[in-house]
CSV table of C-alpha atoms in Angstrom, one decimal:
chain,number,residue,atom,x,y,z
A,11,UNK,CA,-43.3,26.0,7.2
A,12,UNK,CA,-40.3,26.1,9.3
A,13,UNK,CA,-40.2,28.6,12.3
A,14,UNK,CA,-37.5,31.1,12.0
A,15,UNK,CA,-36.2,29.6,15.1
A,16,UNK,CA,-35.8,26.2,13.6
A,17,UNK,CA,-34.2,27.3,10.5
A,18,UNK,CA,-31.8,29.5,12.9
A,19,UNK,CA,-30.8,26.3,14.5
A,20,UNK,CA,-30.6,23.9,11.6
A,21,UNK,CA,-28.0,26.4,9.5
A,22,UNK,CA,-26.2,26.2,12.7
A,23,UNK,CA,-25.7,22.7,13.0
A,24,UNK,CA,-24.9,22.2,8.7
A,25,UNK,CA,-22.3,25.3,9.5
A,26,UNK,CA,-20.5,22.9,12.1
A,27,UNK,CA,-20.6,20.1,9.9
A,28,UNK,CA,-18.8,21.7,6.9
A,29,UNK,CA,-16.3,23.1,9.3
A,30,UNK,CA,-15.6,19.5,10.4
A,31,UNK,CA,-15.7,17.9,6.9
A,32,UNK,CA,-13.4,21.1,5.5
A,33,UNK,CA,-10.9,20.6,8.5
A,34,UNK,CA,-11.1,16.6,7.8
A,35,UNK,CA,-10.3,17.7,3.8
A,36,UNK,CA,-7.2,19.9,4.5
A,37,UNK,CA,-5.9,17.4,6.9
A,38,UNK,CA,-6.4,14.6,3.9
A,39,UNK,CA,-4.5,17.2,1.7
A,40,UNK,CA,-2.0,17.3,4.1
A,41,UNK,CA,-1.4,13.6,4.5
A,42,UNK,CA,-1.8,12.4,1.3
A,43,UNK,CA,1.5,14.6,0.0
A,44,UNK,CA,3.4,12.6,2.9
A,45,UNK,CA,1.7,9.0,1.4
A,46,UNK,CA,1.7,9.7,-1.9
A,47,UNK,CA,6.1,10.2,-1.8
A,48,UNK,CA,6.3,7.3,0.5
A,49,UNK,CA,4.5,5.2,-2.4
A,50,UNK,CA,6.4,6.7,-5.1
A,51,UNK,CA,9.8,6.0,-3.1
A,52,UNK,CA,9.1,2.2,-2.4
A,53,UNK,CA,8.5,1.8,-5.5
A,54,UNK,CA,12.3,1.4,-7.0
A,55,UNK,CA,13.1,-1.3,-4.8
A,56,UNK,CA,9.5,-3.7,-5.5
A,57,UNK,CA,10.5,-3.0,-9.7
A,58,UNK,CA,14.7,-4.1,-8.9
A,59,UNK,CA,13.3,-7.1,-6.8
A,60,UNK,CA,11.3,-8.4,-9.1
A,61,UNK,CA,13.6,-7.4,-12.2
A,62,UNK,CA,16.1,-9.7,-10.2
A,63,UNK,CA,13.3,-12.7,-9.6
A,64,UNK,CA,12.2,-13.1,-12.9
A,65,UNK,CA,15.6,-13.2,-14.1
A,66,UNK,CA,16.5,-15.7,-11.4
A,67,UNK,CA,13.6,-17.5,-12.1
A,68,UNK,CA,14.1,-18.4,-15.8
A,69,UNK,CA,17.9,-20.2,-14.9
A,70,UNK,CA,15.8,-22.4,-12.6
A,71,UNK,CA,13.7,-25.2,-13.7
A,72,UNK,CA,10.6,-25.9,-11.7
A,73,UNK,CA,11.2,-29.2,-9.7
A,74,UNK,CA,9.3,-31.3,-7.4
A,75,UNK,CA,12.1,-29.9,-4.8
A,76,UNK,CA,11.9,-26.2,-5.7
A,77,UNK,CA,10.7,-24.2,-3.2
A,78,UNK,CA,6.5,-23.8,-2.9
A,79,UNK,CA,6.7,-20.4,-3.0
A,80,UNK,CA,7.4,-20.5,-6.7
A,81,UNK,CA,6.1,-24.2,-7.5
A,82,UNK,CA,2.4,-23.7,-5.4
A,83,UNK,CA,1.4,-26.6,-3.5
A,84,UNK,CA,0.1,-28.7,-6.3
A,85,UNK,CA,-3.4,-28.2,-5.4
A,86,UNK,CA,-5.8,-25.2,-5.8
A,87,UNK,CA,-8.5,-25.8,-3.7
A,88,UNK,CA,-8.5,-23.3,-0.8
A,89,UNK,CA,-7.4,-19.3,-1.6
A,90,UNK,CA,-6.8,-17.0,0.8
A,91,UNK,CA,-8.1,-13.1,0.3
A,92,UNK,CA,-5.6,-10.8,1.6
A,93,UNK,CA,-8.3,-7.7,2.1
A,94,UNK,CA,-6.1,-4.5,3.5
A,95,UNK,CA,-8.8,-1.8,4.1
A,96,UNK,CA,-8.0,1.3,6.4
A,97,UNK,CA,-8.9,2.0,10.1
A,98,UNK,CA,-10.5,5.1,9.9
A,99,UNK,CA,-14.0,6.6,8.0
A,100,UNK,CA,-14.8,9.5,6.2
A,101,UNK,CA,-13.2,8.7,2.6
A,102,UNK,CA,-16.3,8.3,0.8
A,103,UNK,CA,-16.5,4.6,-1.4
A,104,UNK,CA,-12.6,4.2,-0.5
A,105,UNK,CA,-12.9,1.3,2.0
A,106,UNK,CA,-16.3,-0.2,0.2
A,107,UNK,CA,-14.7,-0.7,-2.9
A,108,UNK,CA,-11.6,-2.4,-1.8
A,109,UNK,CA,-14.4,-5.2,0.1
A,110,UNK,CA,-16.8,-5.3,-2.9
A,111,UNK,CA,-13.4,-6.4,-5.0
A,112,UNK,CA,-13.0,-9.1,-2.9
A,113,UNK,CA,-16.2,-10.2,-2.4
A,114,UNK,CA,-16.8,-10.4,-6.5
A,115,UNK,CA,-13.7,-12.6,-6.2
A,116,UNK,CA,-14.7,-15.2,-3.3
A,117,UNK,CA,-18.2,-15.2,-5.2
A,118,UNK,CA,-16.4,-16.4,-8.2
A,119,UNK,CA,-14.3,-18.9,-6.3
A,120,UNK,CA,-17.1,-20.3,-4.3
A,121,UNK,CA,-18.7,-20.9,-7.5
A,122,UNK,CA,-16.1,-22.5,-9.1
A,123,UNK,CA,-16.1,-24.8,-5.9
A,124,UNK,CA,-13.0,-23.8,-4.1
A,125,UNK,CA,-12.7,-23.0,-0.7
A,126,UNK,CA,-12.3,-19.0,0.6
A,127,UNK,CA,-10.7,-17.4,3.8
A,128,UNK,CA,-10.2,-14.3,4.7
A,129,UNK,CA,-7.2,-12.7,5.9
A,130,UNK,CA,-8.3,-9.2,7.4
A,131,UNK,CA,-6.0,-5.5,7.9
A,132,UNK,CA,-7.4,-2.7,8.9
A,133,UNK,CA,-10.5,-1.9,10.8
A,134,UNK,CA,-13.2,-0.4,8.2
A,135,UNK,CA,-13.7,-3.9,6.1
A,136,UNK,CA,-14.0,-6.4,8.9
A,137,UNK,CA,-17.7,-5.7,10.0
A,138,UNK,CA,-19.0,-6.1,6.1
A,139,UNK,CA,-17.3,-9.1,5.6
A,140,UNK,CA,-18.1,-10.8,8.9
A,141,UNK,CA,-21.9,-10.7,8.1
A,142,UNK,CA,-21.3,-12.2,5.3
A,143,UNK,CA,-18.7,-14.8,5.7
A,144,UNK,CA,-19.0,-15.0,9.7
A,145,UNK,CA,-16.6,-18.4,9.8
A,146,UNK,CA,-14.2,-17.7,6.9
A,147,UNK,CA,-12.3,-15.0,8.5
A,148,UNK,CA,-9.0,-16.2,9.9
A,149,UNK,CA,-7.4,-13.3,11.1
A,150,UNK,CA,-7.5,-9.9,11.4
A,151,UNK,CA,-4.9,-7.7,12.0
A,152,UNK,CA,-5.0,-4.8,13.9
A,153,UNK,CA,-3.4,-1.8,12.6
A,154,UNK,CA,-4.9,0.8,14.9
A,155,UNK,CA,-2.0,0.4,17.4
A,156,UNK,CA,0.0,2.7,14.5
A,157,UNK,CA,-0.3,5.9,12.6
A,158,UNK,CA,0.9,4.7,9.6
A,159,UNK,CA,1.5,1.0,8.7
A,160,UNK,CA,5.5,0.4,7.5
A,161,UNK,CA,7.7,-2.2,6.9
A,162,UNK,CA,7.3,-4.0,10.2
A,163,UNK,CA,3.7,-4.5,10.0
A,164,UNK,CA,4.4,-5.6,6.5
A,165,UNK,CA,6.4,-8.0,7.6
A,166,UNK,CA,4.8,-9.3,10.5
A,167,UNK,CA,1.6,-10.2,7.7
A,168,UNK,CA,3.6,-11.7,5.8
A,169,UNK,CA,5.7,-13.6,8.6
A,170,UNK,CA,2.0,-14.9,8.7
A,171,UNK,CA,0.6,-15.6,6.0
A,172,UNK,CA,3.6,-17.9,4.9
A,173,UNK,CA,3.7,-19.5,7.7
A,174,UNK,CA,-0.2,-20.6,7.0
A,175,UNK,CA,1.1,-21.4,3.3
A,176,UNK,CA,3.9,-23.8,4.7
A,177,UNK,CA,1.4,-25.4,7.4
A,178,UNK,CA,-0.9,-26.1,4.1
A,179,UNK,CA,-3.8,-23.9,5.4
A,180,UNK,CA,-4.2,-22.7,1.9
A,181,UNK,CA,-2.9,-22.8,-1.8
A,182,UNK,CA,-3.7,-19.5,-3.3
A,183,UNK,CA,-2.9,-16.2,-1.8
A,184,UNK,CA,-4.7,-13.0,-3.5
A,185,UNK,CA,-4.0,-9.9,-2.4
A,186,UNK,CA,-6.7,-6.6,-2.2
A,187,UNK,CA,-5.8,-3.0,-1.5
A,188,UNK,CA,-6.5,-0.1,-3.6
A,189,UNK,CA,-4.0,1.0,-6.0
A,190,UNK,CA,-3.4,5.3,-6.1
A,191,UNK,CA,-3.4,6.5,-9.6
A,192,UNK,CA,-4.3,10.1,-8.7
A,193,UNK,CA,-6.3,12.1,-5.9
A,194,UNK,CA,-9.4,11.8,-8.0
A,195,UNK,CA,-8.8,8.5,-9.2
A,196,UNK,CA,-8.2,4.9,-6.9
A,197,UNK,CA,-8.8,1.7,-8.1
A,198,UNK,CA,-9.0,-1.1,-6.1
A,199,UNK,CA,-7.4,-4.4,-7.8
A,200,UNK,CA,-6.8,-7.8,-6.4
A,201,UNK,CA,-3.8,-9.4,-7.4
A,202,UNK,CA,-2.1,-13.2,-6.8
A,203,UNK,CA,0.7,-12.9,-4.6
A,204,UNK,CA,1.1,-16.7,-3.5
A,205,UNK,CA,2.8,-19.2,-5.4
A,206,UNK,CA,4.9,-16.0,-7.0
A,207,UNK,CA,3.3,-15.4,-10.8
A,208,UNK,CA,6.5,-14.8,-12.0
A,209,UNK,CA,7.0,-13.5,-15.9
A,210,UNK,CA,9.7,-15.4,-17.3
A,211,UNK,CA,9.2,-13.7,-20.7
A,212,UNK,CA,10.1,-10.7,-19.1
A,213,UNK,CA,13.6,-12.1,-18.0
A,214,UNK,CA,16.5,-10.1,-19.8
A,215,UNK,CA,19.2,-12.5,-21.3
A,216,UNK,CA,22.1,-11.2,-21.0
A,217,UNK,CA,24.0,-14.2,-21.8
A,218,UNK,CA,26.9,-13.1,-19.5
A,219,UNK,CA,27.7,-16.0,-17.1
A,220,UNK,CA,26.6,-14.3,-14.0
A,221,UNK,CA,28.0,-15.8,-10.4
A,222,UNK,CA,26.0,-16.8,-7.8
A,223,UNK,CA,26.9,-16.8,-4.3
A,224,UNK,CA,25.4,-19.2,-2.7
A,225,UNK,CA,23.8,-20.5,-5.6
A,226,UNK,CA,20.5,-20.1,-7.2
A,227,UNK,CA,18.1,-22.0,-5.4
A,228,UNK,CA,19.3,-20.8,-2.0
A,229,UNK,CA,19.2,-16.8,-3.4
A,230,UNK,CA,15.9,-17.8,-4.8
A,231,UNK,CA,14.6,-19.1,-1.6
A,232,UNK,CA,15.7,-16.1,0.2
A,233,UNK,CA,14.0,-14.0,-2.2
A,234,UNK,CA,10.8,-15.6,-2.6
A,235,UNK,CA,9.4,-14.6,1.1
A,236,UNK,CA,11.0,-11.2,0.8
A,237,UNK,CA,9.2,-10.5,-2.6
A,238,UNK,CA,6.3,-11.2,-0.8
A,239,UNK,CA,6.6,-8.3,2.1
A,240,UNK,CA,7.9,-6.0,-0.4
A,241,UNK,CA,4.2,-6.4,-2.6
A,242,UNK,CA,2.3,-6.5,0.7
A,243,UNK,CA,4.3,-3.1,1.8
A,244,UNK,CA,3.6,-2.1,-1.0
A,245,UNK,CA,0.1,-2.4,-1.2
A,246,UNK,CA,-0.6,-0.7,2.3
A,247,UNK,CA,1.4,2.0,1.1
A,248,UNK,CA,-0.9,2.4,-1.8
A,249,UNK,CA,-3.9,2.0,0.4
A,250,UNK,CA,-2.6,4.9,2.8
A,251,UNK,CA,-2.0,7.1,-0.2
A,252,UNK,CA,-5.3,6.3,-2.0
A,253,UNK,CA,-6.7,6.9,1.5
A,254,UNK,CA,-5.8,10.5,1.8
A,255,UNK,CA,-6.9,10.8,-1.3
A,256,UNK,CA,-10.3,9.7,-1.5
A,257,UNK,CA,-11.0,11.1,1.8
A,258,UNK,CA,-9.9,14.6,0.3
A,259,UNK,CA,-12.4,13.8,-2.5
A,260,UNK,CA,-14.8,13.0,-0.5
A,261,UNK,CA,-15.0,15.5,2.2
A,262,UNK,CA,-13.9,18.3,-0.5
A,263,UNK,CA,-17.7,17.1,-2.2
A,264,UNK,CA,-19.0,17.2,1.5
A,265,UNK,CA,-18.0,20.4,1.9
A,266,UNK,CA,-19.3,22.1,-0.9
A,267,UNK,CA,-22.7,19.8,-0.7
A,268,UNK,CA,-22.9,21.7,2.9
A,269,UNK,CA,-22.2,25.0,1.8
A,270,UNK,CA,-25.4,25.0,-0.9
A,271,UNK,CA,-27.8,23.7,2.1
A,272,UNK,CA,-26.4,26.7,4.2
A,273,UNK,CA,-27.4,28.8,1.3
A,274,UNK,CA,-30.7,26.8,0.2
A,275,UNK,CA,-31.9,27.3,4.5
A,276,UNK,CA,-30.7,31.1,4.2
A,277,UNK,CA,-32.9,31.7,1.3
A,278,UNK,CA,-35.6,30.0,3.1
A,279,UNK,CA,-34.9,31.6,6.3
A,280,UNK,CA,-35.3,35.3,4.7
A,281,UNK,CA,-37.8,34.8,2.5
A,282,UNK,CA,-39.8,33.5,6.1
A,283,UNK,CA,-38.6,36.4,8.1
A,284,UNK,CA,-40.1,38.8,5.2
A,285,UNK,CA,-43.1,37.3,5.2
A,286,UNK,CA,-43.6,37.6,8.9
A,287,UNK,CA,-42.9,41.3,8.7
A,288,UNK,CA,-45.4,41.9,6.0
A,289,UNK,CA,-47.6,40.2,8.0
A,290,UNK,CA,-47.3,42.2,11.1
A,291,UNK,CA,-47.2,45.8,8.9
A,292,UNK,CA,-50.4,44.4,7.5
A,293,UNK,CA,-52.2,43.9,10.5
A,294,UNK,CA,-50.8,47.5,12.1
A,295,UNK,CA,-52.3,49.3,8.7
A,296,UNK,CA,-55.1,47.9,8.7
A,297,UNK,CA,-55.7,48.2,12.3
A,298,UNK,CA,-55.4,51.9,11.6
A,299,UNK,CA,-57.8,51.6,9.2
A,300,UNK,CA,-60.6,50.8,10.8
A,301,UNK,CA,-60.0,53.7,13.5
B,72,UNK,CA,36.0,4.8,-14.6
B,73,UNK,CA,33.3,4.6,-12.2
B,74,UNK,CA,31.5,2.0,-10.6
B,75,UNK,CA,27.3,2.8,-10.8
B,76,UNK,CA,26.0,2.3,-7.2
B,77,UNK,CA,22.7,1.8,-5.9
B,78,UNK,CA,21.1,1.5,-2.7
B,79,UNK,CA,17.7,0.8,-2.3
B,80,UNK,CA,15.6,-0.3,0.9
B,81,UNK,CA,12.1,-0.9,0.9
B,82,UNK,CA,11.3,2.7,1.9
B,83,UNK,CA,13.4,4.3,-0.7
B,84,UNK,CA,16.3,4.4,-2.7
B,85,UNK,CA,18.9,5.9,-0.3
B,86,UNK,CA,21.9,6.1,-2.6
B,87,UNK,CA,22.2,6.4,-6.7
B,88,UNK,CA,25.7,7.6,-7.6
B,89,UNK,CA,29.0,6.9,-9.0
B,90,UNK,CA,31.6,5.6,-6.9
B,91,UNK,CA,35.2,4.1,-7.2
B,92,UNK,CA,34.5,1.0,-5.2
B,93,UNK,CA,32.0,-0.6,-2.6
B,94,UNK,CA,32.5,-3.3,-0.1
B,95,UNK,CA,29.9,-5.6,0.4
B,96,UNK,CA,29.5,-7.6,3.3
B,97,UNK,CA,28.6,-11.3,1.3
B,98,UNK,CA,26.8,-14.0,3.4
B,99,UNK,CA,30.0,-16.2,2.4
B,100,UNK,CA,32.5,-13.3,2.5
B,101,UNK,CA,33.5,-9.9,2.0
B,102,UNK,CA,33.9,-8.8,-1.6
B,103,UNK,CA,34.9,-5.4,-3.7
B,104,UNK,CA,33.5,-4.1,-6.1
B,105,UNK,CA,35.3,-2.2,-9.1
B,106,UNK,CA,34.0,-1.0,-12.0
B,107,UNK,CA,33.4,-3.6,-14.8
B,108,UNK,CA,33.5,-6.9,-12.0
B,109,UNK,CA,31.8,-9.9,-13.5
B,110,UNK,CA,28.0,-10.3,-13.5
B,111,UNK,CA,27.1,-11.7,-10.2
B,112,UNK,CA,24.3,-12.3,-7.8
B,113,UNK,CA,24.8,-13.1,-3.5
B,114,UNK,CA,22.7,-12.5,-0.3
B,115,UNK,CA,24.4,-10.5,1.7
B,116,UNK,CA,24.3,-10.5,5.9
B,117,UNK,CA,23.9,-8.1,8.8
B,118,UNK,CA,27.1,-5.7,8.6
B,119,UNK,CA,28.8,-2.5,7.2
B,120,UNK,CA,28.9,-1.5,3.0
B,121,UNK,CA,32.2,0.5,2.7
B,122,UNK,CA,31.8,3.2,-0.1
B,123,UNK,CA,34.9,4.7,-1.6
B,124,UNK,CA,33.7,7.8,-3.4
B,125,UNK,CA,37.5,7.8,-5.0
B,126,UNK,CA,40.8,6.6,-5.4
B,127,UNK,CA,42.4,6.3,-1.9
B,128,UNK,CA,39.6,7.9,-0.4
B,129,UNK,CA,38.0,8.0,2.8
B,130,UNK,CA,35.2,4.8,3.2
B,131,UNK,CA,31.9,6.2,4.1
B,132,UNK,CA,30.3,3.3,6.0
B,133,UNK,CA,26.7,2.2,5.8
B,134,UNK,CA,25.1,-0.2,8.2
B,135,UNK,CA,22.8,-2.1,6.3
B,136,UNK,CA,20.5,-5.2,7.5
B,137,UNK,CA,20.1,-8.5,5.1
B,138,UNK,CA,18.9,-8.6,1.5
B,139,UNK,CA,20.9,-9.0,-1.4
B,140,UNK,CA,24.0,-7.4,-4.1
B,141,UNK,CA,23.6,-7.3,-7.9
B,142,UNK,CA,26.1,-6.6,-10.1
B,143,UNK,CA,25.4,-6.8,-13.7
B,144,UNK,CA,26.6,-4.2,-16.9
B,145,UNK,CA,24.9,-1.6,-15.5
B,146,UNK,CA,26.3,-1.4,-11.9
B,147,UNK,CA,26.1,-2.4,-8.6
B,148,UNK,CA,23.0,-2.6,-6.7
B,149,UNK,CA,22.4,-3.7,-3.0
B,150,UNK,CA,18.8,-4.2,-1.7
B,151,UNK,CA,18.7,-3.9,2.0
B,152,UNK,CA,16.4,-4.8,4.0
B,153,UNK,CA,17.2,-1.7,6.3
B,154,UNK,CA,19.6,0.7,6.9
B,155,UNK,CA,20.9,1.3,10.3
B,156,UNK,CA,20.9,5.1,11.2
């Protein structure tokens, strides 16, 4: 059995490892209001964007001269993984899920025969994927420069990316964050982003002639690299939101996990302390005893 | 008789109201916006969205940063890229 010293000094440590998990929690709960209305407010323009595309897209007849962005290269050999994880620990499965997405996915492409890269943000899934796939990792960009990634950072990935699509360095773009459904609940998803999957079903048909200005191709060009920031912005807002929230989960479960082992060590630390003083008034009555 | 205007940038949508008229500053020209115009689509460059909340009114002017107007049945919508402040 423990020594009541030990015990002493292994409640202490548990105590300062819930107060760092519970601080950790309440600065998740703090965050994740912040992320979650920064999500929520991006989320008109992605929904007009791509109400405008699709209804763009189905005036415009896919040519050999229409842009790749929309048409695809014409070959689907090599797909890029897009894999935005976060740069900082402590949210439980959060980071591990987002990876083990992607990883199902390049399994299932490598099987199929096709070619897989790896386009890294964030800090937290770069080690996993590196021992696994040590040359098929691209690039990884660094987000720990910033507090929260915005629009620029957006943009400067997808400044990138396309610029890989139009030098040919792939054909398929997919695109892996973690969508935030509630505080309890994330799910990662993985998604094609490159050539734009556009849903020309969707498209209302207004039948009013509608003017364009320049005209459609060249609005459709514009738009085509600009739908593509808005769903990667869109995605690390997501990610910083589900972030909050699984780390509030997670440390919230942490907390409470620490607060039973404080009280399972108490228990066990009494119940020794007892025994040592029955032991002691044993010995001094019996002792008097045998006088 | 008002016009339904939106503004929306990435972040967030900045305006939602009803107005009497907008300026837009169209990558191949300037052009109004009244209530009922004709459906139409156009980029739009770097420069100044004039918002007249009336008749005769006083333009409130919004810097605004690429991206593209929308006008259909339903109103005018401008997607900016950004919004000077």
């Amino acid at each position: 059995m423990a020594s009541l010293k030990e015990l002493k000094g292994r409640i202490g440590s548990v105590k300062s490892t819930q107060k760092i998990t519970k601080a950790k929690q309440m600065v998740a709960a703090a965050k994740l209001r912040k992320a979650q209305a920064a999500a929520e407010a991006a989320r008109p323009y992605a929904e007009r964007l791509e109400g405008v595309m699709a209804s763009l897209a189905s005036k415009i007849s896919i040519s050999d001269s229409s842009p790749k962005l929309l048409a695809g290269t014409g070959k689907d050999d090599t797909h890029l993984l897009i894999v935005c994880n976060s740069d900082r620990g402590l949210a439980g499965a959060f980071n591990s899920n987002i990876v083990k997405a992607a990883r199902i996915k390049a399994k299932k492409l490598e099987e199929d025969g096709k070619k897989v890269l790896f386009y890294l943000v964030g800090r937290k899934g770069r080690p996993v994927i590196k021992r696994e796939y040590p040359n098929q990792i691209v690039k990884h960009f660094d987000t720990t420069g910033v507090k929260t990634a915005g629009f620029d950072e957006a943009k400067a990935i997808a400044d990138e990316v396309m610029e890989m699509f139009e030098a040919g360095q792939f054909d398929v773009a997919h695109l892996f964050y973690s969508e935030f459904k509630s505080a309890l609940v994330q799910d990662p998803v993985g998604r094609q982003i490159m050539p734009v999957a556009i849903d020309t079903q969707e498209a209302a048909d207004t039948g009013a002639a509608v003017e364009y200005e320049p005209d459609e191709e060249e609005i459709l060009a514009e738009l085509l690299p600009r739908n593509v920031t808005t769903q990667i912005f869109g995605a690390l807002l997501e990610n910083n939101a589900s972030e909050q929230g699984a780390s509030m989960t997670a440390m919230d479960n942490a907390t409470r996990n620490a607060g039973d082992l404080i009280d399972r060590l108490t228990i066990e630390y009494n119940r020794s302390r007892q025994a040592a003083i029955t032991t002691e008034l044993v010995e001094i009555i019996s002792g008097a005893e045998a006088l | 008789m008002a016009l339904h205007f939106e503004l929306v940038t990435p972040e967030k949508l900045v305006r939602s109201e009803d107005v009497y008229m907008v300026q837009v500053p169209g990558s191949e020209g300037e052009f109004g916006v009244l209530e009922g115009h004709a459906p139409m689509m156009s980029t739009i460059r770097n420069g100044a969205v004039s918002i007249f909340a009336s008749e005769g009114a006083e333009a409130e002017v919004i810097e605004i940063e690429g991206g593209f107007a929308e006008v259909n049945e339903k109103g005018l919508t401008i997607l900016a890229e950004r919004i000077a402040v």
